[in-house]
Tab-separated table of C-alpha atoms and ligand atoms in Angstrom:
chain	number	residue	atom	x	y	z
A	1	UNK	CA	45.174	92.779	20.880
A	2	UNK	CA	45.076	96.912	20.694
A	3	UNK	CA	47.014	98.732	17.785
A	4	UNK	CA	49.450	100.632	19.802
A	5	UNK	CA	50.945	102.155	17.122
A	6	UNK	CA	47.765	103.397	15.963
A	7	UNK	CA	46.896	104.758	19.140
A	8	UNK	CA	49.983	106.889	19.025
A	9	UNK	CA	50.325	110.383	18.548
A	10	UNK	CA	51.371	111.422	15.018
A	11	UNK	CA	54.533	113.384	15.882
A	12	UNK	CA	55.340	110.831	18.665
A	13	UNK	CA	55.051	107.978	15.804
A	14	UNK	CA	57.598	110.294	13.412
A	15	UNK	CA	60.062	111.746	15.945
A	16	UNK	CA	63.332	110.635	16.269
A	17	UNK	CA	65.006	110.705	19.839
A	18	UNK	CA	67.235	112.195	21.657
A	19	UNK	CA	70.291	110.051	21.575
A	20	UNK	CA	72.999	110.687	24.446
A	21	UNK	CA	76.945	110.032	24.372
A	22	UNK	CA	75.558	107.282	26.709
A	23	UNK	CA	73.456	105.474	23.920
A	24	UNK	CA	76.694	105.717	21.385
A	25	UNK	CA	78.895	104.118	23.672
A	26	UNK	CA	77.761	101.270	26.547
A	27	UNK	CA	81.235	100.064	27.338
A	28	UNK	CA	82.187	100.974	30.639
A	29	UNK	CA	86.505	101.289	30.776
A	30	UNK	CA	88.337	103.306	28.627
A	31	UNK	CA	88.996	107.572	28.524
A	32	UNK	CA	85.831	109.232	28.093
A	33	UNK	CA	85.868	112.216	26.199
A	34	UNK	CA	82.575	112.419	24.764
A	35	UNK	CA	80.368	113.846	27.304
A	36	UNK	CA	81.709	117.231	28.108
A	37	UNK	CA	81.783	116.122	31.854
A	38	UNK	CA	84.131	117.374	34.287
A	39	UNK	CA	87.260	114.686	34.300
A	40	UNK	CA	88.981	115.986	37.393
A	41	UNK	CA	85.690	115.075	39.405
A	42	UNK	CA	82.891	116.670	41.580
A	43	UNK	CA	82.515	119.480	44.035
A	44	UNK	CA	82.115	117.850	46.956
A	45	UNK	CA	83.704	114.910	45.935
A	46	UNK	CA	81.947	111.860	45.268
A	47	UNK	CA	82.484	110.189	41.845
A	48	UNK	CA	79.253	112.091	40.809
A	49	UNK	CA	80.651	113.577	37.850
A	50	UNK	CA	79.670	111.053	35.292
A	51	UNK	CA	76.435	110.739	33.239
A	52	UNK	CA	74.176	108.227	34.943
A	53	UNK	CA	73.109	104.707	32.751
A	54	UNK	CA	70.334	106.269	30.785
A	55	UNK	CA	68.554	102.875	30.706
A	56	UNK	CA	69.029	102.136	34.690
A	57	UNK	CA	69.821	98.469	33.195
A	58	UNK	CA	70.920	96.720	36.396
A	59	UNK	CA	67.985	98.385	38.411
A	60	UNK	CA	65.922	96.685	35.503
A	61	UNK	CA	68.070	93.263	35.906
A	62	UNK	CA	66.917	92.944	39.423
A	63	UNK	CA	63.530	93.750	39.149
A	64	UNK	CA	63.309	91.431	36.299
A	65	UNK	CA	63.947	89.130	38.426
A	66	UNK	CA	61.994	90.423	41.741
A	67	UNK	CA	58.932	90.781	39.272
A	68	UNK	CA	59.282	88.176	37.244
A	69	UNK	CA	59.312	89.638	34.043
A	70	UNK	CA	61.385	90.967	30.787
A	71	UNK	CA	63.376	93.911	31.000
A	72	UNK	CA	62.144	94.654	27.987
A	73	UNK	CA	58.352	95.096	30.093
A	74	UNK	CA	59.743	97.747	32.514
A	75	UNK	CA	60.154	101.545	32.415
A	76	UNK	CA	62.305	103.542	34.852
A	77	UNK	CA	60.741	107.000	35.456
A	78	UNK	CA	61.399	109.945	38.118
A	79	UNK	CA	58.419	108.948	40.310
A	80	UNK	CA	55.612	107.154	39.114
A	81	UNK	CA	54.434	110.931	38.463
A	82	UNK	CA	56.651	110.558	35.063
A	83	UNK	CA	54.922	107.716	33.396
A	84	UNK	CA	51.539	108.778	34.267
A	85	UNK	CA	52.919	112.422	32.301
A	86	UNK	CA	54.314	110.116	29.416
A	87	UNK	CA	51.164	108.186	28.523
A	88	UNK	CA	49.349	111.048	28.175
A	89	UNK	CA	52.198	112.860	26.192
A	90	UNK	CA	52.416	109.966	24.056
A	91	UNK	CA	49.100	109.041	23.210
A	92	UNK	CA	46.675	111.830	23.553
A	93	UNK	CA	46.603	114.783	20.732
A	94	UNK	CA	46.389	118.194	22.934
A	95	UNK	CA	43.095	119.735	22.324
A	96	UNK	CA	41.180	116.649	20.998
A	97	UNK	CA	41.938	113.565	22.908
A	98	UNK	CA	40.523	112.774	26.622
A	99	UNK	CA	41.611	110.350	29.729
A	100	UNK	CA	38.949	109.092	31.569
A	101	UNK	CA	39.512	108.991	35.471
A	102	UNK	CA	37.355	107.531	38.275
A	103	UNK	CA	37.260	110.216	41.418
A	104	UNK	CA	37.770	110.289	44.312
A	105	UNK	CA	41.108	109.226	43.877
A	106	UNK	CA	44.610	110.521	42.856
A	107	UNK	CA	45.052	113.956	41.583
A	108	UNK	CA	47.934	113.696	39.486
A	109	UNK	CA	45.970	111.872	36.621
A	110	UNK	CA	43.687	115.008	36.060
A	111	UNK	CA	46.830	117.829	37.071
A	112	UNK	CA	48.739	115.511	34.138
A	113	UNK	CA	45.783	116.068	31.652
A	114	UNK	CA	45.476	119.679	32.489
A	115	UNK	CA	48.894	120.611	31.818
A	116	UNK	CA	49.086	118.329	28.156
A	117	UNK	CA	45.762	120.081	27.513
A	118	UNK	CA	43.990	116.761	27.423
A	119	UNK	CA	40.437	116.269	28.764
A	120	UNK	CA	38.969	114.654	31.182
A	121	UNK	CA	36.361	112.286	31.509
A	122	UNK	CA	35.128	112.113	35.211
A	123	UNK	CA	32.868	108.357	36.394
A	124	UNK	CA	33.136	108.750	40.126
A	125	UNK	CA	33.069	105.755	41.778
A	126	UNK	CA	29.890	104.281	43.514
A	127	UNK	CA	29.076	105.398	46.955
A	128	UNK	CA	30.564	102.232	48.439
A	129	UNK	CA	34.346	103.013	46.572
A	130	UNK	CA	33.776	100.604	43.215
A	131	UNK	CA	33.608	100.961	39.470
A	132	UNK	CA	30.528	101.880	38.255
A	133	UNK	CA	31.120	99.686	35.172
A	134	UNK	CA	27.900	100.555	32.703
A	135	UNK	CA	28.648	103.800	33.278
A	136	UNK	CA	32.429	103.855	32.658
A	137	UNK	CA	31.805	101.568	29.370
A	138	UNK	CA	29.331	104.176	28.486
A	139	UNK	CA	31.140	107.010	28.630
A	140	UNK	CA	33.709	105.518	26.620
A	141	UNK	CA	33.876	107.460	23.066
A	142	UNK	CA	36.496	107.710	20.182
A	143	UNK	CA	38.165	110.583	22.134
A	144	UNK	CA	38.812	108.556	25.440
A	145	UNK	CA	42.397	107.074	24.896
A	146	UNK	CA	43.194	106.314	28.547
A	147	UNK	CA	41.721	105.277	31.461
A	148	UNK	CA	42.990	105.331	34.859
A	149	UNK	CA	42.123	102.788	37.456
A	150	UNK	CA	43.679	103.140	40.963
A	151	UNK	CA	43.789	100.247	42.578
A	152	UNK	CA	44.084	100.163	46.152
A	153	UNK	CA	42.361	103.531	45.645
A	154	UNK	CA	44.048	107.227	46.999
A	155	UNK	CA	42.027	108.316	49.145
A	156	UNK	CA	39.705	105.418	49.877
A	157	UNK	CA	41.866	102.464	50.341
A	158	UNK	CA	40.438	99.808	48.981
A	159	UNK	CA	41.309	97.368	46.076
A	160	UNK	CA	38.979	97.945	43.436
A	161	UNK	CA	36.745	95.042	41.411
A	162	UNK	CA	38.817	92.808	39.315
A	163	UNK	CA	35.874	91.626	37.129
A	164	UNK	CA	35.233	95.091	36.621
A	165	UNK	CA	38.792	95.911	36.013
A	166	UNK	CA	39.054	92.583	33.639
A	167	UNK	CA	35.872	94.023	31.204
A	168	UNK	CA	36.818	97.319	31.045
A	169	UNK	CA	40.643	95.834	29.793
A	170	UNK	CA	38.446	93.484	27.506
A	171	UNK	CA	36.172	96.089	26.133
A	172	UNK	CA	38.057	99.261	25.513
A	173	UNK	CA	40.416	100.254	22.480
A	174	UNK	CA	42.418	102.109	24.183
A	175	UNK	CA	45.174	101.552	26.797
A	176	UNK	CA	44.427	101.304	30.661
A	177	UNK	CA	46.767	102.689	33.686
A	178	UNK	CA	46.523	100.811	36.492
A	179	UNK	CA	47.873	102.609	39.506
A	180	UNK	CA	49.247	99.836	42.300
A	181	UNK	CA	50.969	102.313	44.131
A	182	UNK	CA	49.983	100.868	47.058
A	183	UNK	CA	49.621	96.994	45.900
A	184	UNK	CA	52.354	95.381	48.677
A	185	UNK	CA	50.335	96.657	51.426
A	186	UNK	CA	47.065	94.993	49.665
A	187	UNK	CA	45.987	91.445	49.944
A	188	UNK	CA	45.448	90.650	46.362
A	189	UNK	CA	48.365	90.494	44.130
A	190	UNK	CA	49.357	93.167	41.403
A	191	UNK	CA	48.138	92.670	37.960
A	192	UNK	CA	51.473	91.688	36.523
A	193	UNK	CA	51.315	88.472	35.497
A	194	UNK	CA	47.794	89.698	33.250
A	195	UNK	CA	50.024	91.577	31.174
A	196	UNK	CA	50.608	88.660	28.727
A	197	UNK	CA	46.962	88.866	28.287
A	198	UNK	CA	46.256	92.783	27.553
A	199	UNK	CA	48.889	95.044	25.437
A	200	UNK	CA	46.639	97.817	26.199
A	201	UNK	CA	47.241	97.429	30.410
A	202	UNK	CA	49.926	99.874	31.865
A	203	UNK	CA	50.815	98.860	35.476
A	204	UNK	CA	52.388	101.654	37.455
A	205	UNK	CA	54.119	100.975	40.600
A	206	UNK	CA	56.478	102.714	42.973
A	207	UNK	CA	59.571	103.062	45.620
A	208	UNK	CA	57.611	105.747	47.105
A	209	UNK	CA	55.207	103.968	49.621
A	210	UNK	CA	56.272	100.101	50.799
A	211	UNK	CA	60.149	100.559	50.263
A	212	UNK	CA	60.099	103.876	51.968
A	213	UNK	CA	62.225	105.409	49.256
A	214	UNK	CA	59.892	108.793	47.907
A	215	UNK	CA	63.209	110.869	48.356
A	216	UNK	CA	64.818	109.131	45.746
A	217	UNK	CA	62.041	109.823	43.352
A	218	UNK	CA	61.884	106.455	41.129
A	219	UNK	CA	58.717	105.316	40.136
A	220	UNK	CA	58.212	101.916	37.892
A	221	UNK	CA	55.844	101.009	34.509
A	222	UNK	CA	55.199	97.650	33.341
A	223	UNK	CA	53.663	97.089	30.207
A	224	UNK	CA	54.291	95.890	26.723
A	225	UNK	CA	57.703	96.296	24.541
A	226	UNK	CA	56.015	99.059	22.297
A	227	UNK	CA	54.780	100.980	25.258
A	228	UNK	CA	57.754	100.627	27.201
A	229	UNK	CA	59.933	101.551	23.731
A	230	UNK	CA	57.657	104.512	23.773
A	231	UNK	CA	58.450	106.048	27.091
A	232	UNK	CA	62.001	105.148	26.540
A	233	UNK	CA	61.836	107.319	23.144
A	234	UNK	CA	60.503	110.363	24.501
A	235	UNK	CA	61.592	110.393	28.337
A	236	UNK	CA	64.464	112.926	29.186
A	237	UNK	CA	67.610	111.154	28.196
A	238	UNK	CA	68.979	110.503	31.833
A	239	UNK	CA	65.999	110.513	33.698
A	240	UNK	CA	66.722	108.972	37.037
A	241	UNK	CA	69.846	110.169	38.498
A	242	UNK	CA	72.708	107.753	39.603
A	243	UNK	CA	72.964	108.585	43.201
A	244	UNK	CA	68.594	106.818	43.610
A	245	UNK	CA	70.052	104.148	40.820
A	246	UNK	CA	72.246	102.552	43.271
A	247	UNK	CA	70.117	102.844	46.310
A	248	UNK	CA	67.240	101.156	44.645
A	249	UNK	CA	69.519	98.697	43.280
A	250	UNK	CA	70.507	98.150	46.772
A	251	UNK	CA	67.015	98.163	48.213
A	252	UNK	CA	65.952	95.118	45.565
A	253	UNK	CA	68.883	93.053	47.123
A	254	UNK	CA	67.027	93.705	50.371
A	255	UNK	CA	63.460	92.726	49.478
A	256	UNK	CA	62.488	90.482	52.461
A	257	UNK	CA	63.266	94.000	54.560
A	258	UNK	CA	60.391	95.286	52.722
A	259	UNK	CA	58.354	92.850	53.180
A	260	UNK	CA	59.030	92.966	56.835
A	261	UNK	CA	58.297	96.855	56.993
A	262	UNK	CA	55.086	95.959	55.434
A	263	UNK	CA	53.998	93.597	57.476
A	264	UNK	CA	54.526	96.011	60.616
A	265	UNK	CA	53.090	98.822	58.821
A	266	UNK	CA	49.926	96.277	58.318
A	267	UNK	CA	49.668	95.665	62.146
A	268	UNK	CA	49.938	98.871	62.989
A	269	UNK	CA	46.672	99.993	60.693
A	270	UNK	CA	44.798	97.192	62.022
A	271	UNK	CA	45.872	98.606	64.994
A	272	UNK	CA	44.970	102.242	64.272
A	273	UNK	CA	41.313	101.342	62.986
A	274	UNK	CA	40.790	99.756	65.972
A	275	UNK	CA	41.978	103.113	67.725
A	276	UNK	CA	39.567	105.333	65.663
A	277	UNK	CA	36.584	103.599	65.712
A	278	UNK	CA	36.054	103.578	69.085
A	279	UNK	CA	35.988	107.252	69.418
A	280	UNK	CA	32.707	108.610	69.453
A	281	UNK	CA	33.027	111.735	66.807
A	282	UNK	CA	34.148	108.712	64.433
A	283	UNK	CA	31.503	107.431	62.682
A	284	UNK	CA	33.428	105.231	60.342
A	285	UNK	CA	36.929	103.705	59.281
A	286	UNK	CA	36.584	102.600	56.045
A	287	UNK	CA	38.537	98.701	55.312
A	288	UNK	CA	41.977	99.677	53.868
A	289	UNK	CA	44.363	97.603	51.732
A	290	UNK	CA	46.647	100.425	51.827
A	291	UNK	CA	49.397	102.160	54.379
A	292	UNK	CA	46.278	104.683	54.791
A	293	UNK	CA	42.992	105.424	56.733
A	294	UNK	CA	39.882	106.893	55.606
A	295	UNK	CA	37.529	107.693	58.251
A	296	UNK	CA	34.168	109.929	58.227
A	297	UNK	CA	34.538	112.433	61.173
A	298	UNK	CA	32.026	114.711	62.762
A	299	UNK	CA	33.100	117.848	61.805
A	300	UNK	CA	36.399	116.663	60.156
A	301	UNK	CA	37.919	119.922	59.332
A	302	UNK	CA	37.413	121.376	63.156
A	303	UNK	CA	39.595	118.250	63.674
A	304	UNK	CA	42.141	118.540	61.370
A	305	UNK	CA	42.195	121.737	62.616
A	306	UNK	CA	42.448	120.687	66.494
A	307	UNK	CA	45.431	117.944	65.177
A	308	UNK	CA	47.143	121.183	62.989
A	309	UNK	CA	47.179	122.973	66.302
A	310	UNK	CA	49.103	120.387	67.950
A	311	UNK	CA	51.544	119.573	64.889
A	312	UNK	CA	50.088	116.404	63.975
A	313	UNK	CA	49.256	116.853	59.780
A	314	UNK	CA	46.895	114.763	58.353
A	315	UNK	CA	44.812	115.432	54.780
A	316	UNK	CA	41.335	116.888	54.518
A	317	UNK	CA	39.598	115.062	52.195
A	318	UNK	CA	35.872	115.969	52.611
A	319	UNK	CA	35.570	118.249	49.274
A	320	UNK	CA	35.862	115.230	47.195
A	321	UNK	CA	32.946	113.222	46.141
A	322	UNK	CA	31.970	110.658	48.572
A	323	UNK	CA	34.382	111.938	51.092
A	324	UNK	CA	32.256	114.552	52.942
A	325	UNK	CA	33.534	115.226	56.129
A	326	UNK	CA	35.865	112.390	55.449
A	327	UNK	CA	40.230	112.577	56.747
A	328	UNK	CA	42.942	110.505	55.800
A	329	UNK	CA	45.468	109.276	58.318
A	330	UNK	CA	48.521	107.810	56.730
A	331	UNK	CA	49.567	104.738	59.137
A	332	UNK	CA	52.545	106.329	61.264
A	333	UNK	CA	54.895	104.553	63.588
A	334	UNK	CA	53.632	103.238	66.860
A	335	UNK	CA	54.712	106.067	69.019
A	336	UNK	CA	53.204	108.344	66.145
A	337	UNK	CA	49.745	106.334	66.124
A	338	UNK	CA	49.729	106.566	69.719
A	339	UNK	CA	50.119	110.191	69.732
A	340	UNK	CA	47.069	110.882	67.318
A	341	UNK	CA	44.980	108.848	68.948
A	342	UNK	CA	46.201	110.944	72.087
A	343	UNK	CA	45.114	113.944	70.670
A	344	UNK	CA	42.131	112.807	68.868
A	345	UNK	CA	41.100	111.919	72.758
A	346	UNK	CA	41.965	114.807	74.422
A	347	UNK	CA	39.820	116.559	71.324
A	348	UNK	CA	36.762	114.290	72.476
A	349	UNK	CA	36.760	115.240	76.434
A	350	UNK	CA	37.121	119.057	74.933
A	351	UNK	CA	33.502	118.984	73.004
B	1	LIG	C1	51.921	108.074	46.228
B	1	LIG	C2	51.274	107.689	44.960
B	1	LIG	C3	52.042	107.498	43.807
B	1	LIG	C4	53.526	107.658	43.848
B	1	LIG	O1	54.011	108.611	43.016
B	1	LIG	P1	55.581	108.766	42.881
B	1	LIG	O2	55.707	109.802	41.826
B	1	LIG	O3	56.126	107.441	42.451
B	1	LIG	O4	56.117	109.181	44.216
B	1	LIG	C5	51.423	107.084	42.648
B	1	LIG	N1	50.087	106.851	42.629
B	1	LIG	C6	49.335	107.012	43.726
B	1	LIG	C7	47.901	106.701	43.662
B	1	LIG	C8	49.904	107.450	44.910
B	1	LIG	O5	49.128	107.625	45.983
């Protein structure tokens, strides 16, 4: 077991929070007058002009239950973009400390670094999408506090090692992010139930992707109580707004939908990879576990191009490591899918 409380940042360890008219009093009847809110209502009206539940306790009720694990395990954030902000607020001193990161993969980790003035440690991946293990245990020094494993990996799809995953938990002092954003669509299952077994894992997860909610911004951490009781210290007081409280709560009480969108969404990649491959200026599709496709294109940006011209927007990825002349096709509807793979045709007769 990891000292988190060593790990912490000094004036994170001393400072004493925030605390709302929300905190003081729970109860929920009665004439509230300690808010300064506006007690004749909203403009336009819709009971929006209370304070939302600065702990988002029922959302955390029902994914206690979904999840299968303590409330006292889960952080609320605005987007999974908040935690992955908070950790490195928390736990790495501006100017001295470092997060390691694995690229290619998300670009929030390293944006999230840059603007807490943190470092970065960069292991790329191996040329076939995997941790390079030696060489992430090797680069590990006293300044590394985090690490961040994505896992299925943005942009390359694919569920990453778990043995790898398992001795980099076992071997390093200092706490590891797992990113599942895209775990439901994957065909391993998330790293949850491990969490009894590290107090240095942080699992980040999110309404963004499978439950089709990014508008609502809500993003989810699970890790232990003095992790969690960090981000709850130094978060912004009412973080998620009421209005994406309620629809997440009502998206949990319709899980199996989810699970129904994800299974289409699954076909339809199959589908899709099936599509690309047998084009001729596609060379490869790489195996996905997410709602995503990485293929390597000949001449991928005159294609992304070609698609731009006909307003079909996909992402460039061929200036990141292992990615040359790589794109990334998020899985659309059918009637989208079949209108790339229209144009992606019509590109082919053109050469
Ligand atoms: C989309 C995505 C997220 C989601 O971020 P939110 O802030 O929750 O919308 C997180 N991690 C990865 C790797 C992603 O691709």
């Amino acid at each position: 077991m990891i000292d988190i409380q060593a790990l912490l940042r000094d004036n994170i360890k001393n400072l004493k929070p925030y605390s709302s008219a929300r905190d003081e009093y729970t109860g929920n009847v009665g004439i509230f007058l300690d808010a300064n809110e506006n007690s004749y209502g909203s403009i336009p009206e819709g009971k929006l002009n209370r304070y939302p539940d600065p702990h988002q306790r029922k959302v955390k009720e029902k994914l206690s239950e979904i999840k299968n694990i303590s409330t006292k395990n889960i952080f609320i954030g605005n987007g999974s973009d908040e935690a992955i902000d908070l950790v490195i607020r928390a736990f790495c001193e501006p100017g001295k400390d470092k997060i390691m990161i694995m690229p290619p993969t998300y670009g929030m980790y390293k944006v999230a670094a840059e603007i807490n003035n943190t470092g970065i440690v960069e292991v790329p991946l191996t040329e076939n999408f995997d941790i390079d293990t030696e060489s992430v245990l090797a680069a590990i020094d006293e300044k590394v506090k985090i690490i961040f494993i994505c896992s299925p990996n943005n942009p390359t799809g694919n569920l990453l090692n778990e043995n790898s995953i398992a001795k980099i938990l076992n071997s390093f002092n200092g706490l590891v992010v797992l990113d599942e954003a895209y775990i439901d669509f994957a065909k391993k299952k998330s790293w949850i139930s491990a969490l009894d077994n590290f107090n240095n894992l942080i699992i980040l997860q999110t309404f963004s992707k499978a439950w089709g909610l990014a508008n609502t911004r809500v993003g989810m951490a699970f890790a232990c109580e003095k992790i969690i009781d960090v981000f709850n210290k130094i978060k912004y007081p009412y973080n998620v707004n009421g209005v994406s409280q309620s629809l997440i709560l009502k998206a949990l009480e319709n899980e199996p939908d989810k699970n129904k969108i994800v299974n289409v969404l699954i076909s339809e990649r199959n589908k899709l990879a099936d599509a690309l491959i047998s084009l001729d200026f596609i060379d490869y599709v790489f195996p996905s576990d997410a709602n995503f496709l990485l293929a390597i294109v000949k001449n991928a940006t005159d294609v992304y191009d070609y698609l731009l011209k006909q307003k079909i927007i996909v992402r460039n990825r061929s200036n990141m490591i292992h990615c040359n002349e790589c794109l990334r096709f998020t899985v659309g509807t059918d009637e989208e899918n079949k209108k790339l793979i229209e144009a992606l045709k019509k590109y082919g007769a053109e050469q």
